[in-house]
Amino acid sequence: MAAPSRPAVTSEIPGPRPLPLIGNALSVPSGRTIQSLMRLTRRYGPILRLHSPAGDRYVVSGLDMIDDICDDSRFTKLVGGGQLVLRSRFPSAGLFTADTGDPLWRSAHDILLPSFGTRSMRGYLPQMIDIAQQLMLKWERTNPGEPVDVTADTTRLTLDTIALCGFGYRFNSFYRETNHPFIDAMLGVLAESQTRSRIPPALVRLRRGAERRFTRNLRLMTDTVGAILDERRSSGDPGDDLLGRMLTGTDKQGRSLPDDNIVSQCITFLVAGHETTSGLLSFTISYLIKNPEVVARAQEEVDRVLGTDPEVMPTAEQLGRLTYVTQILDETLRLWPTAPAFTRQPLADDTVGGYPMARGTGIVALTPMLHRLPEVWGPDAEEFDPDHFAPERRDALPPNAFKPFGSGQRACIGRQFAMQEAVLVLGMLLQRFEMIDHAGYTLRIREALTLKPEGLTVTLRPRSGRTPGATAPPPPVRAAAPATAPQAGGDRHGTPLLVLFGSNLGTAEDLAGRLVRDGADRGYAARTAPLDSATRALPTTGAVVIVSASYNGTPPDNAAAFCAWLRDTGTPDGAAAGVRFTVFGCGNRDWASTYQAVPTLIDDRLAALGGTRVHPRGEGDARGDFDGQYAAWTAGLWDHLAAALDLRGQAGAAGTTGPRLRLDYENLRASAPVVRSYRSVPATVRANRELTSGEADRSVRHLEIELPAGTTYGTGDHLGVLPRNDAALVRRVLARFGLDPATYVTVTATGAAPTHLPTGEPYPVLAVLAGCVELQDPASRAGLAAVAAHLPAGPDRDALEGLTGTDDASRARYREQIALPRRSLLDVLEAYPASTLPFAEFLDVLPPLRPRYYSISSAPEASPNPSVTVGVLEAPARSGDGVHHGVCSTQLRDSEPGGTVFVLVREPSIPFRPPENPHRPMIMIGAGTGMAPFRGFCEERMALYERGVPVAESLLVLGCRDPLHDLLYAGELRAFTDAGVARLLPAYSRMPGHPHRYVQHVLAAEAETVWKVLEQDAVVYVCGNANTMAPAVREALVTLYRDRSEGTADEGDAWLAALRAEGRYLEDIWGESAVPG
């Protein structure tokens, strides 16, 4: 997108006069950086220039300039200052310190984003309350007149909250006399990072004592997180929190996060996830003790919404109704955003406020001054007044006027987490205490990576009338739908009702499911589907209800094609004629510039294309009373639908009788929820052969898969295979529960949460066990507790219950007896035959079956059927009982030609495919089955060569154990070499006398060859283990660069980072836990 047309400003950008050698360092002293920039902004205006030996930086606060740099099509995040120092000391960048072009940033963002949606926030609330109660208890036990250190206690609170919610770990900060060592180490690291960002590298090297402390503190932080990681892994239960998602989650291409990145992400969340929120709460209290009228108004709201009984814990719905409390927090963030600046850079030469800016120039958005603009906030912009965020005033704010959490796709991923925690804690404090300014506090700012008040203490007085046992007020009565005579279950008039959803985080999809159930109760033939499924296919019979979210103004993944069709200028007028529709949007007003962007687009464009709006568009704001807003929208929905469809006498009130849904199955597995959730399709095995010799100590299979019509693949794609549990495992389950193999079961979900099991009609028990659940995962503590609960009292029950506790001894027993030997729930049941655990409970505690992902090892130019290269997992069981067989690799090994497997094709999120220009060489580096995608790359180039197209010779750096036994596709490799498509540079780890054991040794020995190809604009591809091979390859390439450029280690890292940014260094790697089994 081009920069907006605006006359270039020819005057020089103002700023303080620089001094020789040090530039403007004295104008922005250490420890007062933000306050100094605010002072300079007041003097020089909305843009100023700062000089330093490292280059010029610009500081902006004018709204038009903020509008410019927040345009993601023109500007992106620039990591600098203390963040850059932090990143340089960790092997992998976290979400907040990574460059936007880093593939791991995108993978981590995709994996972690669902952890911060509305649904997840509700799940975190009990843990947030747990830690908040610890703060309340500490303050309740404070002696009268004894000051409390607000900043210290809120730091303890927020660290413990993110640790418990995110990682299931308790720092127990409120049970310590001194800080947890992690806090002191973190504070030391943050302070030193800020110092290092301001002084020359030569001076950094002279500060040897500071370097020793810095290294010691970093090691303590990484060791602490490493211990948390090890404990979770050894437990055998990955959990459903941030850490669990990082350990088990995959991005859209099936890639998981390597361990070093998980460690970096954990540290990032522990630092950023508590520093900013503790500062917010501390600043808020500093303002409340000076504004008693604000406190009185907030207490009135808290008492009305939460009640006066401090023993009744808040609900998520109640927190959504604390609107004035939220205004207080927003006003605090306006005046003192705890992350007070963010830095952007132009993607190309551009202008900011009319001033020319070169590509890559650092431009700092100084949000405390943006938030004080009188033209936006009024003449009292410098004053604390929560009514700056009264609903009507907030709605009138310009899109980029309030930016306390950053901007665009790099905005803080945890803002909803932080705000829920802050609203909860402030509400509980206001419910319980009067906070007294006993010392006449004057606000002083402590600056580190974030801002906090310095020296803030208050004394406390319990509020009168806090009565344990008093009931909280009921939620306000929502308007019911205008009455029609209730009819049991509604007349089954069968009018079609299609509920379409666009959802990445699950909230919109959950609402769609709720609407389908409500519609079925009113007699509609209701069904749900993703928005993309209705592209150019909206029905004109019945009605269409659409529920969608927005993500930084862009559609959810499953609504992108639908929205593109709506936006397409070629879409004919009348394309939606005859479609009766209504729209409900899910959003968050924190993203003011893009709030409800996609729902509004859908609503407006469907009407413009001839559709009939049968009910006004609704809006749900996750920062407010979302449930109340949804209830208000649905209050008139059903009557409006009935009127539009002429069903006033038929569409009755919701009833409770009759089936909600009827399904007719042809292929039972194809319709199972597990299969449908991954959109896997049945495919046919066409070939299956062994690739290693009989003397090899492992089996590697080559399989060719015929995809169904309409399913295609590209070179470099991944094939996900949804496996089936081995028949022997299934027979063991049947025997343990005394079930006949011919048994059918009907699963009825009695709770509100969806289930991964097929429900509503008889289903073969063999199919449930083989294709719906994981039978070999280590038994979870919940599973062990279920088995124990059905044992008679005695030593066996005591032994099992001794594995489920959270104390150190229980954890150690669980690790030794369950996690390390990987004993499954079935193993445990067989060891305790006296347990009467019902089959339903057994199924309920088992996790759903997961697909295993493989790099496709063919090219469509050479074969319409994709192939995969599968290492068969077969090893002695860690428990010592028999042999462990990988679920998926064993099934694929045993699959006969003509057999069916369920698969899905996924494109990589990075361009891990051959360059479009065949004259551009590749450097392909892989080991073992890591060569799979490179066979496809070479096949694509070979097909071009055979058609007479000149192709560049590429390097193929491959590792195996012995070329006589496990050099995969040896014959094809010779053909590629003979044709000049690729030059093979091998490494043989178990071949005596061979000079190179691993691929990194080849890169070092063939440095001249590799460098020559790199100078020809080659693209480097790496496929293999993220924990061993990938770091070794990076180190070898950096060393290669340094040897030829005589550069430093930092320059080598920067060179490799530049290759990444240019799309010339691409990794398709996996950690040990992600190796397909």
PDB file of N, CA and C in Angstrom, residues 200-226:
ATOM      1  N   PRO A 200      27.941   2.249  24.653  1.00  0.00           N
ATOM      2  CA  PRO A 200      28.639   1.618  23.524  1.00  0.00           C
ATOM      3  C   PRO A 200      29.056   0.190  23.856  1.00  0.00           C
ATOM      4  N   PRO A 201      29.138  -0.683  22.842  1.00  0.00           N
ATOM      5  CA  PRO A 201      29.558  -2.078  23.072  1.00  0.00           C
ATOM      6  C   PRO A 201      30.913  -2.175  23.767  1.00  0.00           C
ATOM      7  N   ALA A 202      31.835  -1.263  23.443  1.00  0.00           N
ATOM      8  CA  ALA A 202      33.147  -1.325  24.076  1.00  0.00           C
ATOM      9  C   ALA A 202      33.037  -1.152  25.580  1.00  0.00           C
ATOM     10  N   LEU A 203      32.165  -0.267  26.019  1.00  0.00           N
ATOM     11  CA  LEU A 203      31.978  -0.055  27.446  1.00  0.00           C
ATOM     12  C   LEU A 203      31.286  -1.252  28.095  1.00  0.00           C
ATOM     13  N   VAL A 204      30.381  -1.893  27.372  1.00  0.00           N
ATOM     14  CA  VAL A 204      29.735  -3.102  27.884  1.00  0.00           C
ATOM     15  C   VAL A 204      30.792  -4.151  28.220  1.00  0.00           C
ATOM     16  N   ARG A 205      31.764  -4.312  27.327  1.00  0.00           N
ATOM     17  CA  ARG A 205      32.787  -5.342  27.533  1.00  0.00           C
ATOM     18  C   ARG A 205      33.670  -5.042  28.737  1.00  0.00           C
ATOM     19  N   LEU A 206      33.792  -3.768  29.112  1.00  0.00           N
ATOM     20  CA  LEU A 206      34.632  -3.408  30.250  1.00  0.00           C
ATOM     21  C   LEU A 206      33.936  -3.647  31.591  1.00  0.00           C
ATOM     22  N   ARG A 207      32.628  -3.795  31.562  1.00  0.00           N
ATOM     23  CA  ARG A 207      31.867  -3.947  32.815  1.00  0.00           C
ATOM     24  C   ARG A 207      31.799  -5.425  33.185  1.00  0.00           C
ATOM     25  N   ARG A 208      32.907  -5.979  33.630  1.00  0.00           N
ATOM     26  CA  ARG A 208      33.005  -7.425  33.836  1.00  0.00           C
ATOM     27  C   ARG A 208      32.151  -7.902  35.011  1.00  0.00           C
ATOM     28  N   GLY A 209      32.120  -7.121  36.078  1.00  0.00           N
ATOM     29  CA  GLY A 209      31.278  -7.501  37.202  1.00  0.00           C
ATOM     30  C   GLY A 209      29.809  -7.527  36.815  1.00  0.00           C
ATOM     31  N   ALA A 210      29.383  -6.512  36.035  1.00  0.00           N
ATOM     32  CA  ALA A 210      27.992  -6.477  35.571  1.00  0.00           C
ATOM     33  C   ALA A 210      27.704  -7.658  34.662  1.00  0.00           C
ATOM     34  N   GLU A 211      28.673  -8.049  33.842  1.00  0.00           N
ATOM     35  CA  GLU A 211      28.471  -9.196  32.948  1.00  0.00           C
ATOM     36  C   GLU A 211      28.306 -10.475  33.752  1.00  0.00           C
ATOM     37  N   ARG A 212      29.094 -10.636  34.823  1.00  0.00           N
ATOM     38  CA  ARG A 212      28.951 -11.847  35.648  1.00  0.00           C
ATOM     39  C   ARG A 212      27.567 -11.880  36.301  1.00  0.00           C
ATOM     40  N   ARG A 213      27.115 -10.746  36.820  1.00  0.00           N
ATOM     41  CA  ARG A 213      25.781 -10.717  37.434  1.00  0.00           C
ATOM     42  C   ARG A 213      24.700 -10.970  36.401  1.00  0.00           C
ATOM     43  N   PHE A 214      24.860 -10.357  35.231  1.00  0.00           N
ATOM     44  CA  PHE A 214      23.887 -10.530  34.154  1.00  0.00           C
ATOM     45  C   PHE A 214      23.787 -11.996  33.755  1.00  0.00           C
ATOM     46  N   THR A 215      24.928 -12.634  33.565  1.00  0.00           N
ATOM     47  CA  THR A 215      24.950 -14.048  33.180  1.00  0.00           C
ATOM     48  C   THR A 215      24.344 -14.918  34.267  1.00  0.00           C
ATOM     49  N   ARG A 216      24.685 -14.620  35.537  1.00  0.00           N
ATOM     50  CA  ARG A 216      24.147 -15.405  36.645  1.00  0.00           C
ATOM     51  C   ARG A 216      22.623 -15.267  36.723  1.00  0.00           C
ATOM     52  N   ASN A 217      22.138 -14.053  36.568  1.00  0.00           N
ATOM     53  CA  ASN A 217      20.684 -13.846  36.623  1.00  0.00           C
ATOM     54  C   ASN A 217      19.974 -14.514  35.453  1.00  0.00           C
ATOM     55  N   LEU A 218      20.544 -14.421  34.264  1.00  0.00           N
ATOM     56  CA  LEU A 218      19.944 -15.081  33.108  1.00  0.00           C
ATOM     57  C   LEU A 218      19.902 -16.583  33.309  1.00  0.00           C
ATOM     58  N   ARG A 219      20.976 -17.125  33.869  1.00  0.00           N
ATOM     59  CA  ARG A 219      21.015 -18.571  34.086  1.00  0.00           C
ATOM     60  C   ARG A 219      19.952 -18.984  35.099  1.00  0.00           C
ATOM     61  N   LEU A 220      19.778 -18.180  36.149  1.00  0.00           N
ATOM     62  CA  LEU A 220      18.754 -18.523  37.137  1.00  0.00           C
ATOM     63  C   LEU A 220      17.368 -18.513  36.495  1.00  0.00           C
ATOM     64  N   MET A 221      17.101 -17.527  35.641  1.00  0.00           N
ATOM     65  CA  MET A 221      15.796 -17.464  34.981  1.00  0.00           C
ATOM     66  C   MET A 221      15.578 -18.664  34.076  1.00  0.00           C
ATOM     67  N   THR A 222      16.570 -18.993  33.257  1.00  0.00           N
ATOM     68  CA  THR A 222      16.410 -20.132  32.346  1.00  0.00           C
ATOM     69  C   THR A 222      16.336 -21.439  33.108  1.00  0.00           C
ATOM     70  N   ASP A 223      17.096 -21.563  34.205  1.00  0.00           N
ATOM     71  CA  ASP A 223      17.021 -22.792  35.003  1.00  0.00           C
ATOM     72  C   ASP A 223      15.649 -22.939  35.646  1.00  0.00           C
ATOM     73  N   THR A 224      15.087 -21.829  36.116  1.00  0.00           N
ATOM     74  CA  THR A 224      13.752 -21.887  36.724  1.00  0.00           C
ATOM     75  C   THR A 224      12.718 -22.355  35.712  1.00  0.00           C
ATOM     76  N   VAL A 225      12.766 -21.758  34.524  1.00  0.00           N
ATOM     77  CA  VAL A 225      11.801 -22.147  33.486  1.00  0.00           C
ATOM     78  C   VAL A 225      12.082 -23.571  33.009  1.00  0.00           C
ATOM     79  N   GLY A 226      13.356 -23.924  32.888  1.00  0.00           N
ATOM     80  CA  GLY A 226      13.676 -25.296  32.487  1.00  0.00           C
ATOM     81  C   GLY A 226      13.125 -26.320  33.455  1.00  0.00           C
TER      82      GLY A 226
END
